[in-house]
Amino acid sequence: MSSDGIHKAVREFHNTIPIYSTPSTSLTAKEIFKLCFGEVDNDFICKKKPIGVRYNAVFIVDLNEVDQKSIYADDNGVWNTASPRSYYRVDIRDGRIENVVPGNKSSYTHYLRRQYGTHQAIYNERGVSFQRIISTATSKYNIKSRYAVVQYIHRDSEEGDIVMKAHGNAKDYQSRPFFKTDLSVLDNIKEETRETKPRLLFKKLVDDAGGPLYSSSAYSEPRNLQQIYNIRSSTKAATKTDQLTHLVAQIRESTFVHELAADGESLQYVLASEKQLMDLDTFCTHQLHFLFFSVDSTFNIGNYYVTNTCFENLRVVHSSGKYKGRHPLEMGPTFVHTHRDENSYLRFFSALNRMIPNFRYQMQAIGSDGDEATMNAIAVSFTSESFVNLLCASHKKENIEYKLKEMKSATPAIRHIVSDIFGTNVDSMLYQKGLIDSETTSEFDSRLRDLKTTWDHLVPTFHAWFISNESEKFKSHLIKAVTDQAQLDGHFSNNRVESTNTNVKDWVGRSGKVTLPVFNRKVEEYVTCQQQEFEMAIYANGPYDLASTHTYLRKERHIWNGLNAGERKQVIK
């Protein structure tokens, strides 16, 4: 029941939102204040905005549910608007409005802002007035009312359909009727990476609205391709302040963005879902049976760096193709940062330790490509005696080949020395071990001494350089003694996490101009997609099968179909 006791039942507009009343005259200031402050039965509150209203009606819209600017796009075409303020002294007792009297700028408690909209096309065509009035109340302390009052009035004519005309700026008199596009659609156009072609984006947005068969409004669709071109040409790249504001909003609204830190020119944070963190803890921190955790940085996405991580998911295996029977990589937490130094990576690992209790003490093995800042941060962050800091053999091989070329070495000499270090396949059956295959540090030292004469003959300065610059790195991060401790079968390679970087770039775009908020949203989409593919293995669908150790999770499809969402979550968990 409303405050004045008039309304006995709730009418609905198009069976979707409640109509408060249907007067043919404007509401009084007191009536508007009461409605703006919620002195009305909850049954009359609209959680969605009114669309396509063509007759006398009043709606009370909850601004916690609907953006006020979105109300302006109402599928009624072009309105000529003015938004004056009116000042009042409002007497409130026991939480209810008792009296409202006019005030002025120097003496008031609240003001009403009414946006008066006159439908110009119907006035020009028929000489009658159809108005829309959107009212909100604000206190002198700038506290805005929760509700907006939206009223449509046929001022001096019978209720009826309205005339739709083109926008006033249209050059062609036969132009299509103009419909204002909803704010959310405009935001989607602005946020979408520019690598998405306008036609593809247009189709996506139309599909999101329901497509030609199911779309219920013009406001929910872009008008045409030109609208997309115009927005893209007029929208400047977001400033750092804009992006930071958006990031703070994302943290409030999402559980995917963590540990945001901004200091001067530095900005960094972590992207991770609860499931990613749980799986990382499960697969990489067990004292006896664990997997290594790979870390690799990339760029050319935006004006920031991205450090992706990954590990194998032991619950599933590839069901077909080149990797059939092998565990797939699961993407781990993503570190987004503007500086690529040791302190940045230290903050990343500290953040992970806060997100996964005792992470720094229980993590067993981490692998990287040998970037000095990353390696140093890992060494400082993980100090357990059993911890293994792995270095990618493929990257190290490339670096040594480059050094030999820098020393003007002959190609045969380079091949010989590289084989001495990294081993070589003599044929399909025989592998000749290299220094990297040493099972102890003493074996490595002994074999390195034995190679001095040969290497000095091939490249006179290389042996001394290797001892000074590479020997300790091999013994600490590369040889078989280290990879055995990390429970690896063979040399460590960071190539698979680099493939994750490639997949992420394919997903979010490679323009170098992807904004941080858009990147965050697209990475979350990627992670969700990957998790869904893992989950589909439970009922034998998608690219993966359950691993032999997890077949107890299997559910026949008809059984799965009979489970509700809660029961399915219990299985997945």
mmCIF file of C-alpha atoms in Angstrom, residues 319-458:
data_model
loop_
_atom_site.group_PDB
_atom_site.id
_atom_site.type_symbol
_atom_site.label_atom_id
_atom_site.label_comp_id
_atom_site.label_asym_id
_atom_site.label_seq_id
_atom_site.Cartn_x
_atom_site.Cartn_y
_atom_site.Cartn_z
ATOM 1 C CA SER A 319 41.463 -37.147 -24.929
ATOM 2 C CA SER A 320 43.004 -36.982 -28.417
ATOM 3 C CA GLY A 321 45.643 -35.381 -30.593
ATOM 4 C CA LYS A 322 49.363 -34.825 -30.122
ATOM 5 C CA TYR A 323 49.164 -34.777 -26.320
ATOM 6 C CA LYS A 324 46.683 -37.623 -25.884
ATOM 7 C CA GLY A 325 47.057 -39.150 -22.434
ATOM 8 C CA ARG A 326 49.103 -36.218 -21.074
ATOM 9 C CA HIS A 327 47.898 -33.888 -18.363
ATOM 10 C CA PRO A 328 46.928 -30.451 -19.731
ATOM 11 C CA LEU A 329 48.285 -27.207 -18.366
ATOM 12 C CA GLU A 330 46.018 -25.278 -16.054
ATOM 13 C CA MET A 331 46.508 -21.536 -16.011
ATOM 14 C CA GLY A 332 47.448 -20.280 -12.570
ATOM 15 C CA PRO A 333 47.338 -16.762 -11.101
ATOM 16 C CA THR A 334 48.225 -13.916 -13.470
ATOM 17 C CA PHE A 335 50.409 -11.033 -12.313
ATOM 18 C CA VAL A 336 49.796 -7.668 -14.013
ATOM 19 C CA HIS A 337 52.512 -5.059 -13.432
ATOM 20 C CA THR A 338 54.044 -1.908 -14.890
ATOM 21 C CA HIS A 339 57.608 -2.614 -13.699
ATOM 22 C CA ARG A 340 59.641 -5.719 -14.414
ATOM 23 C CA ASP A 341 62.134 -5.710 -11.567
ATOM 24 C CA GLU A 342 62.975 -7.909 -8.596
ATOM 25 C CA ASN A 343 60.820 -5.898 -6.177
ATOM 26 C CA SER A 344 57.756 -6.344 -8.389
ATOM 27 C CA TYR A 345 58.157 -10.126 -8.430
ATOM 28 C CA LEU A 346 58.811 -10.161 -4.692
ATOM 29 C CA ARG A 347 55.442 -8.463 -4.230
ATOM 30 C CA PHE A 348 53.826 -11.036 -6.515
ATOM 31 C CA PHE A 349 55.086 -13.989 -4.489
ATOM 32 C CA SER A 350 54.204 -12.214 -1.240
ATOM 33 C CA ALA A 351 50.678 -11.705 -2.565
ATOM 34 C CA LEU A 352 50.385 -15.417 -3.415
ATOM 35 C CA ASN A 353 51.515 -16.249 0.106
ATOM 36 C CA ARG A 354 48.702 -14.114 1.505
ATOM 37 C CA MET A 355 46.186 -15.714 -0.850
ATOM 38 C CA ILE A 356 47.389 -19.283 -0.113
ATOM 39 C CA PRO A 357 48.455 -19.632 3.538
ATOM 40 C CA ASN A 358 52.001 -21.010 3.965
ATOM 41 C CA PHE A 359 52.505 -20.964 0.194
ATOM 42 C CA ARG A 360 56.154 -19.900 0.494
ATOM 43 C CA TYR A 361 56.942 -22.769 2.855
ATOM 44 C CA GLN A 362 54.994 -25.521 1.078
ATOM 45 C CA MET A 363 55.767 -24.726 -2.570
ATOM 46 C CA GLN A 364 58.139 -27.417 -3.828
ATOM 47 C CA ALA A 365 59.425 -26.302 -7.246
ATOM 48 C CA ILE A 366 59.163 -23.226 -9.470
ATOM 49 C CA GLY A 367 60.507 -22.947 -13.008
ATOM 50 C CA SER A 368 61.273 -19.851 -15.072
ATOM 51 C CA ASP A 369 63.106 -18.866 -18.247
ATOM 52 C CA GLY A 370 66.103 -17.479 -16.365
ATOM 53 C CA ASP A 371 65.111 -13.818 -16.204
ATOM 54 C CA GLU A 372 67.389 -12.445 -13.491
ATOM 55 C CA ALA A 373 64.733 -10.408 -11.669
ATOM 56 C CA THR A 374 62.382 -13.401 -11.528
ATOM 57 C CA MET A 375 65.099 -15.840 -10.443
ATOM 58 C CA ASN A 376 66.318 -13.535 -7.666
ATOM 59 C CA ALA A 377 62.792 -12.943 -6.375
ATOM 60 C CA ILE A 378 62.138 -16.694 -6.308
ATOM 61 C CA ALA A 379 65.383 -17.301 -4.392
ATOM 62 C CA VAL A 380 64.456 -14.683 -1.779
ATOM 63 C CA SER A 381 60.804 -15.732 -1.456
ATOM 64 C CA PHE A 382 61.217 -19.519 -1.132
ATOM 65 C CA THR A 383 63.834 -20.608 1.376
ATOM 66 C CA SER A 384 62.771 -24.144 2.310
ATOM 67 C CA GLU A 385 65.665 -26.626 2.115
ATOM 68 C CA SER A 386 63.633 -28.900 -0.149
ATOM 69 C CA PHE A 387 62.601 -26.113 -2.542
ATOM 70 C CA VAL A 388 63.851 -26.322 -6.139
ATOM 71 C CA ASN A 389 64.392 -23.238 -8.317
ATOM 72 C CA LEU A 390 64.350 -24.581 -11.882
ATOM 73 C CA LEU A 391 65.766 -22.926 -14.980
ATOM 74 C CA CYS A 392 64.559 -23.598 -18.517
ATOM 75 C CA ALA A 393 67.115 -25.721 -20.399
ATOM 76 C CA SER A 394 65.852 -24.539 -23.803
ATOM 77 C CA HIS A 395 66.396 -20.881 -22.944
ATOM 78 C CA LYS A 396 69.808 -21.619 -21.467
ATOM 79 C CA LYS A 397 70.789 -23.495 -24.623
ATOM 80 C CA GLU A 398 69.785 -20.513 -26.780
ATOM 81 C CA ASN A 399 71.770 -18.155 -24.542
ATOM 82 C CA ILE A 400 74.914 -20.263 -24.756
ATOM 83 C CA GLU A 401 74.613 -20.619 -28.527
ATOM 84 C CA TYR A 402 74.316 -16.828 -28.735
ATOM 85 C CA LYS A 403 77.426 -16.395 -26.534
ATOM 86 C CA LEU A 404 79.434 -18.772 -28.716
ATOM 87 C CA LYS A 405 78.424 -16.845 -31.824
ATOM 88 C CA GLU A 406 79.388 -13.628 -30.050
ATOM 89 C CA MET A 407 82.830 -15.192 -29.507
ATOM 90 C CA LYS A 408 83.097 -15.673 -33.309
ATOM 91 C CA SER A 409 83.029 -19.467 -32.927
ATOM 92 C CA ALA A 410 82.809 -21.694 -35.988
ATOM 93 C CA THR A 411 79.500 -23.487 -36.511
ATOM 94 C CA PRO A 412 80.992 -27.004 -35.978
ATOM 95 C CA ALA A 413 82.581 -25.820 -32.716
ATOM 96 C CA ILE A 414 79.254 -24.430 -31.515
ATOM 97 C CA ARG A 415 77.491 -27.725 -32.266
ATOM 98 C CA HIS A 416 80.191 -29.705 -30.462
ATOM 99 C CA ILE A 417 80.189 -27.593 -27.296
ATOM 100 C CA VAL A 418 76.397 -27.374 -27.138
ATOM 101 C CA SER A 419 76.218 -31.184 -27.421
ATOM 102 C CA ASP A 420 78.791 -31.523 -24.637
ATOM 103 C CA ILE A 421 76.616 -29.385 -22.392
ATOM 104 C CA PHE A 422 73.070 -30.398 -23.288
ATOM 105 C CA GLY A 423 73.535 -33.902 -24.686
ATOM 106 C CA THR A 424 72.490 -35.099 -28.107
ATOM 107 C CA ASN A 425 70.440 -37.810 -29.742
ATOM 108 C CA VAL A 426 72.896 -39.946 -31.716
ATOM 109 C CA ASP A 427 69.977 -41.745 -33.342
ATOM 110 C CA SER A 428 66.397 -42.652 -32.503
ATOM 111 C CA MET A 429 67.550 -45.150 -29.883
ATOM 112 C CA LEU A 430 70.751 -43.681 -28.442
ATOM 113 C CA TYR A 431 71.141 -40.512 -26.368
ATOM 114 C CA GLN A 432 74.596 -39.201 -25.529
ATOM 115 C CA LYS A 433 74.534 -37.485 -22.139
ATOM 116 C CA GLY A 434 75.783 -33.958 -21.563
ATOM 117 C CA LEU A 435 76.899 -31.936 -18.570
ATOM 118 C CA ILE A 436 73.257 -31.167 -17.813
ATOM 119 C CA ASP A 437 72.632 -34.873 -17.168
ATOM 120 C CA SER A 438 75.057 -34.985 -14.211
ATOM 121 C CA GLU A 439 73.482 -36.776 -11.262
ATOM 122 C CA THR A 440 75.618 -34.970 -8.666
ATOM 123 C CA THR A 441 77.451 -31.661 -8.445
ATOM 124 C CA SER A 442 80.773 -33.476 -8.079
ATOM 125 C CA GLU A 443 80.098 -35.410 -11.292
ATOM 126 C CA PHE A 444 79.351 -32.097 -13.015
ATOM 127 C CA ASP A 445 82.616 -30.534 -11.772
ATOM 128 C CA SER A 446 84.622 -33.585 -12.845
ATOM 129 C CA ARG A 447 83.128 -33.700 -16.328
ATOM 130 C CA LEU A 448 83.584 -29.947 -16.764
ATOM 131 C CA ARG A 449 87.299 -30.269 -15.912
ATOM 132 C CA ASP A 450 87.638 -33.055 -18.477
ATOM 133 C CA LEU A 451 86.182 -30.802 -21.192
ATOM 134 C CA LYS A 452 88.732 -28.009 -20.713
ATOM 135 C CA THR A 453 91.274 -29.237 -23.255
ATOM 136 C CA THR A 454 88.675 -29.800 -25.977
ATOM 137 C CA TRP A 455 86.864 -26.513 -25.411
ATOM 138 C CA ASP A 456 90.094 -24.495 -25.207
ATOM 139 C CA HIS A 457 91.015 -25.924 -28.588
ATOM 140 C CA LEU A 458 87.611 -25.162 -30.143
#
